[in-house]
GROMACS .gro file of C-alpha atoms in nm:
model
  211
    1SER     CA    1   9.772   5.889   9.539
    2VAL     CA    2  10.106   6.036   9.563
    3ILE     CA    3  10.127   6.422   9.601
    4THR     CA    4  10.368   6.545   9.314
    5CYS     CA    5  10.339   6.905   9.423
    6PRO     CA    6  10.343   6.981   9.793
    7SER     CA    7  10.253   7.276   9.977
    8PRO     CA    8  10.474   7.520  10.143
    9SER     CA    9  10.467   7.531  10.516
   10ASN     CA   10  10.504   7.764  10.829
   11LEU     CA   11  10.344   8.032  10.674
   12VAL     CA   12  10.397   8.380  10.877
   13ALA     CA   13  10.257   8.709  10.865
   14SER     CA   14  10.467   9.023  10.992
   15ASN     CA   15  10.550   9.413  10.952
   16PRO     CA   16  10.213   9.561  10.950
   17LEU     CA   17  10.215   9.914  10.825
   18HIS     CA   18   9.930  10.112  10.731
   19ASP     CA   19   9.928  10.017  10.378
   20SER     CA   20  10.154   9.695  10.355
   21ALA     CA   21  10.228   9.360  10.520
   22THR     CA   22  10.508   9.084  10.491
   23PHE     CA   23  10.431   8.725  10.428
   24THR     CA   24  10.691   8.446  10.438
   25TRP     CA   25  10.696   8.055  10.426
   26ASP     CA   26  10.932   7.746  10.403
   27ALA     CA   27  10.963   7.590  10.057
   28PRO     CA   28  10.883   7.209   9.993
   29THR     CA   29  11.183   7.007   9.997
   30SER     CA   30  11.124   6.776   9.679
   31VAL     CA   31  11.039   7.022   9.436
   32THR     CA   32  11.136   7.380   9.362
   33PRO     CA   33  10.778   7.541   9.256
   34THR     CA   34  10.654   7.909   9.206
   35TYR     CA   35  10.434   8.020   9.424
   36ASP     CA   36  10.060   8.162   9.372
   37TYR     CA   37   9.936   8.378   9.670
   38TYR     CA   38   9.585   8.507   9.730
   39ILE     CA   39   9.526   8.801   9.978
   40SER     CA   40   9.192   8.922  10.099
   41ASP     CA   41   8.988   9.129  10.367
   42ASN     CA   42   8.745   8.842  10.350
   43ASN     CA   43   8.824   8.509  10.525
   44THR     CA   44   8.654   8.278  10.301
   45PRO     CA   45   8.904   8.046  10.163
   46PRO     CA   46   9.013   8.024   9.774
   47THR     CA   47   8.913   7.726   9.619
   48ASP     CA   48   9.136   7.508   9.322
   49THR     CA   49   8.982   7.756   9.051
   50THR     CA   50   9.015   8.096   9.228
   51ASP     CA   51   9.256   8.319   9.055
   52PRO     CA   52   9.546   8.381   9.246
   53THR     CA   53   9.646   8.738   9.352
   54ASP     CA   54   9.993   8.691   9.202
   55ASN     CA   55  10.255   8.450   9.118
   56ILE     CA   56  10.624   8.511   9.236
   57SER     CA   57  10.950   8.269   9.276
   58ALA     CA   58  11.060   8.377   9.643
   59THR     CA   59  10.932   8.264   9.954
   60THR     CA   60  10.856   8.606  10.096
   61ILE     CA   61  10.640   8.885   9.948
   62THR     CA   62  10.559   9.249  10.099
   63VAL     CA   63  10.209   9.326   9.979
   64SER     CA   64  10.129   9.720   9.943
   65GLY     CA   65   9.828   9.893   9.848
   66LEU     CA   66   9.635   9.769  10.148
   67ASP     CA   67   9.397   9.993  10.346
   68GLN     CA   68   9.457  10.110  10.681
   69SER     CA   69   9.293   9.956  10.995
   70THR     CA   70   9.181   9.646  10.812
   71ILE     CA   71   9.210   9.266  10.888
   72TYR     CA   72   9.355   9.087  10.540
   73TYR     CA   73   9.375   8.716  10.517
   74PHE     CA   74   9.666   8.542  10.322
   75TRP     CA   75   9.708   8.212  10.130
   76VAL     CA   76   9.987   8.067   9.933
   77ARG     CA   77  10.033   7.768   9.731
   78SER     CA   78  10.300   7.600   9.501
   79ASN     CA   79  10.266   7.599   9.144
   80CYS     CA   80  10.460   7.330   9.008
   81GLY     CA   81  10.367   7.381   8.618
   82SER     CA   82  10.191   7.082   8.564
   83GLY     CA   83   9.966   7.117   8.885
   84ASN     CA   84   9.921   7.324   9.168
   85SER     CA   85   9.934   7.214   9.575
   86PHE     CA   86   9.680   7.267   9.826
   87TRP     CA   87   9.650   7.624   9.955
   88THR     CA   88   9.855   7.716  10.273
   89GLY     CA   89   9.683   7.941  10.550
   90PRO     CA   90   9.507   8.167  10.613
   91VAL     CA   91   9.735   8.396  10.825
   92SER     CA   92   9.581   8.713  10.905
   93ILE     CA   93   9.731   9.025  10.986
   94ALA     CA   94   9.599   9.375  11.050
   95THR     CA   95   9.709   9.685  10.897
   96THR     CA   96   9.792  10.002  11.136
   97GLN     CA   97   9.615  10.330  11.137
   98ILE     CA   98   9.743  10.663  11.025
   99PRO     CA   99   9.712  10.872  11.323
  100ALA     CA  100   9.478  11.159  11.316
  101THR     CA  101   9.584  11.482  11.421
  102LEU     CA  102   9.393  11.728  11.652
  103ASP     CA  103   9.167  11.851  11.652
  104TYR     CA  104   9.010  11.546  11.543
  105THR     CA  105   8.633  11.509  11.488
  106ASP     CA  106   8.486  11.186  11.327
  107GLY     CA  107   8.102  11.139  11.241
  108PHE     CA  108   8.146  10.827  11.058
  109GLU     CA  109   8.024  10.958  10.744
  110GLY     CA  110   8.316  10.881  10.534
  111VAL     CA  111   8.552  10.596  10.491
  112ASN     CA  112   8.561  10.401  10.846
  113VAL     CA  113   8.920  10.440  10.963
  114TRP     CA  114   8.837  10.308  11.314
  115PHE     CA  115   8.978   9.951  11.384
  116LEU     CA  116   8.686   9.728  11.513
  117ASN     CA  117   8.835   9.474  11.735
  118ASN     CA  118   8.566   9.216  11.780
  119GLY     CA  119   8.688   8.863  11.733
  120ASN     CA  120   8.425   8.604  11.780
  121GLN     CA  121   8.198   8.810  12.025
  122VAL     CA  122   7.844   8.768  11.948
  123ASN     CA  123   7.747   9.129  11.955
  124LYS     CA  124   7.977   9.335  11.749
  125TRP     CA  125   8.091   9.702  11.659
  126ILE     CA  126   7.981   9.814  11.298
  127VAL     CA  127   7.987  10.133  11.120
  128GLY     CA  128   7.654  10.145  10.923
  129THR     CA  129   7.340  10.334  10.871
  130ALA     CA  130   7.096  10.134  11.102
  131THR     CA  131   7.101  10.424  11.362
  132GLN     CA  132   7.228  10.760  11.336
  133ASN     CA  133   7.252  11.107  11.536
  134GLY     CA  134   7.198  11.383  11.268
  135GLY     CA  135   7.372  11.224  10.985
  136THR     CA  136   7.362  10.904  10.777
  137LYS     CA  137   7.602  10.688  10.981
  138SER     CA  138   7.723  10.594  11.306
  139LEU     CA  139   7.939  10.361  11.518
  140TYR     CA  140   7.725  10.094  11.682
  141ILE     CA  141   7.653   9.755  11.815
  142SER     CA  142   7.530   9.461  11.590
  143ASN     CA  143   7.476   9.110  11.620
  144ASN     CA  144   7.447   9.035  11.229
  145ASN     CA  145   7.690   9.300  11.095
  146ASN     CA  146   7.391   9.488  10.992
  147ALA     CA  147   7.095   9.577  11.205
  148ASN     CA  148   7.125   9.814  11.538
  149ALA     CA  149   7.032   9.454  11.722
  150TYR     CA  150   7.164   9.323  12.020
  151THR     CA  151   7.144   8.963  12.184
  152LEU     CA  152   7.044   8.935  12.512
  153ASN     CA  153   7.270   8.774  12.791
  154ALA     CA  154   7.596   8.743  12.529
  155ALA     CA  155   7.892   8.851  12.746
  156SER     CA  156   8.060   9.049  12.452
  157VAL     CA  157   8.356   9.257  12.498
  158VAL     CA  158   8.449   9.439  12.197
  159HIS     CA  159   8.675   9.754  12.150
  160ALA     CA  160   8.668  10.028  11.874
  161TYR     CA  161   8.977  10.245  11.840
  162ARG     CA  162   9.164  10.526  11.667
  163ASP     CA  163   9.525  10.633  11.675
  164ILE     CA  164   9.527  10.995  11.749
  165ALA     CA  165   9.895  11.200  11.754
  166ILE     CA  166   9.911  11.395  12.073
  167THR     CA  167  10.176  11.669  12.068
  168ALA     CA  168  10.453  11.624  12.308
  169GLY     CA  169  10.407  11.839  12.631
  170THR     CA  170  10.021  11.841  12.594
  171ASP     CA  171   9.874  11.792  12.954
  172GLN     CA  172   9.510  11.871  12.899
  173MET     CA  173   9.264  11.777  12.627
  174THR     CA  174   8.892  11.772  12.602
  175VAL     CA  175   8.713  11.440  12.464
  176ALA     CA  176   8.365  11.460  12.384
  177PHE     CA  177   8.122  11.243  12.215
  178ASP     CA  178   7.733  11.151  12.156
  179TRP     CA  179   7.619  10.816  12.231
  180LYS     CA  180   7.274  10.618  12.293
  181GLY     CA  181   7.250  10.381  12.536
  182MET     CA  182   6.985  10.124  12.509
  183GLY     CA  183   7.108   9.801  12.677
  184GLU     CA  184   6.961   9.514  12.884
  185GLY     CA  185   6.787   9.731  13.141
  186PHE     CA  186   6.874   9.821  13.528
  187THR     CA  187   6.738   9.535  13.714
  188GLY     CA  188   6.938   9.493  13.988
  189ASN     CA  189   7.327   9.546  13.850
  190PRO     CA  190   7.357   9.724  13.516
  191LEU     CA  191   7.445   9.444  13.274
  192ASP     CA  192   7.588   9.692  12.997
  193TYR     CA  193   7.896   9.897  13.000
  194PHE     CA  194   8.046  10.160  12.770
  195ARG     CA  195   8.397  10.259  12.854
  196VAL     CA  196   8.650  10.522  12.705
  197TRP     CA  197   9.000  10.464  12.737
  198LEU     CA  198   9.353  10.700  12.643
  199VAL     CA  199   9.595  10.422  12.582
  200PRO     CA  200   9.942  10.406  12.412
  201THR     CA  201   9.914  10.319  12.012
  202THR     CA  202  10.131  10.017  12.138
  203PHE     CA  203   9.861   9.864  12.322
  204ASN     CA  204   9.629   9.638  12.127
  205PRO     CA  205   9.319   9.533  12.324
  206LEU     CA  206   9.184   9.205  12.281
  207ALA     CA  207   8.833   9.090  12.203
  208GLY     CA  208   8.666   8.920  12.497
  209THR     CA  209   8.901   9.084  12.743
  210GLN     CA  210   8.791   9.406  12.944
  211ILE     CA  211   9.083   9.670  12.959
   0.00000   0.00000   0.00000
């Protein structure tokens, strides 16, 4: 059948801040619709019956009120009045962090503001309650986004990072952390690594790639 309400195209996400991001797309050429968009921190796609986040007439929107250090997924569709197009998307974008100031301590008991760059790796960083060190939560590795469980022989490289504002002229700092290492054992060469890096806030590590 003829599609009478074509979808928007060339959906792009840009300008991530700690609480907002901008999304743009191209209008279809054969109709002049309004646009429904749907944004979520879950990558489950919307369906025909999903309530959109909002409806607008422009082909660009800056969505505010987002949480810092969070990956968001965005879809858009044409709303032709008599019917809707298919959803276009998703595009994803990660909001930035509000840098912490020194002295800085985090026991992971409150809202997590670390960015967990896991990609599609098998063993992932999460903040949860499966293992602790004196509190109720910690940052740990999980293969199911819950338990402190580890899939052996999976070549996972994941990053957890936190932006920290360091005063200009500072030439020495003390960095300390508690950690528990229970990897795959030490027969021959060690198989598991835990590394700490200091990098500029402009550097974004890539899941699957060591720094």
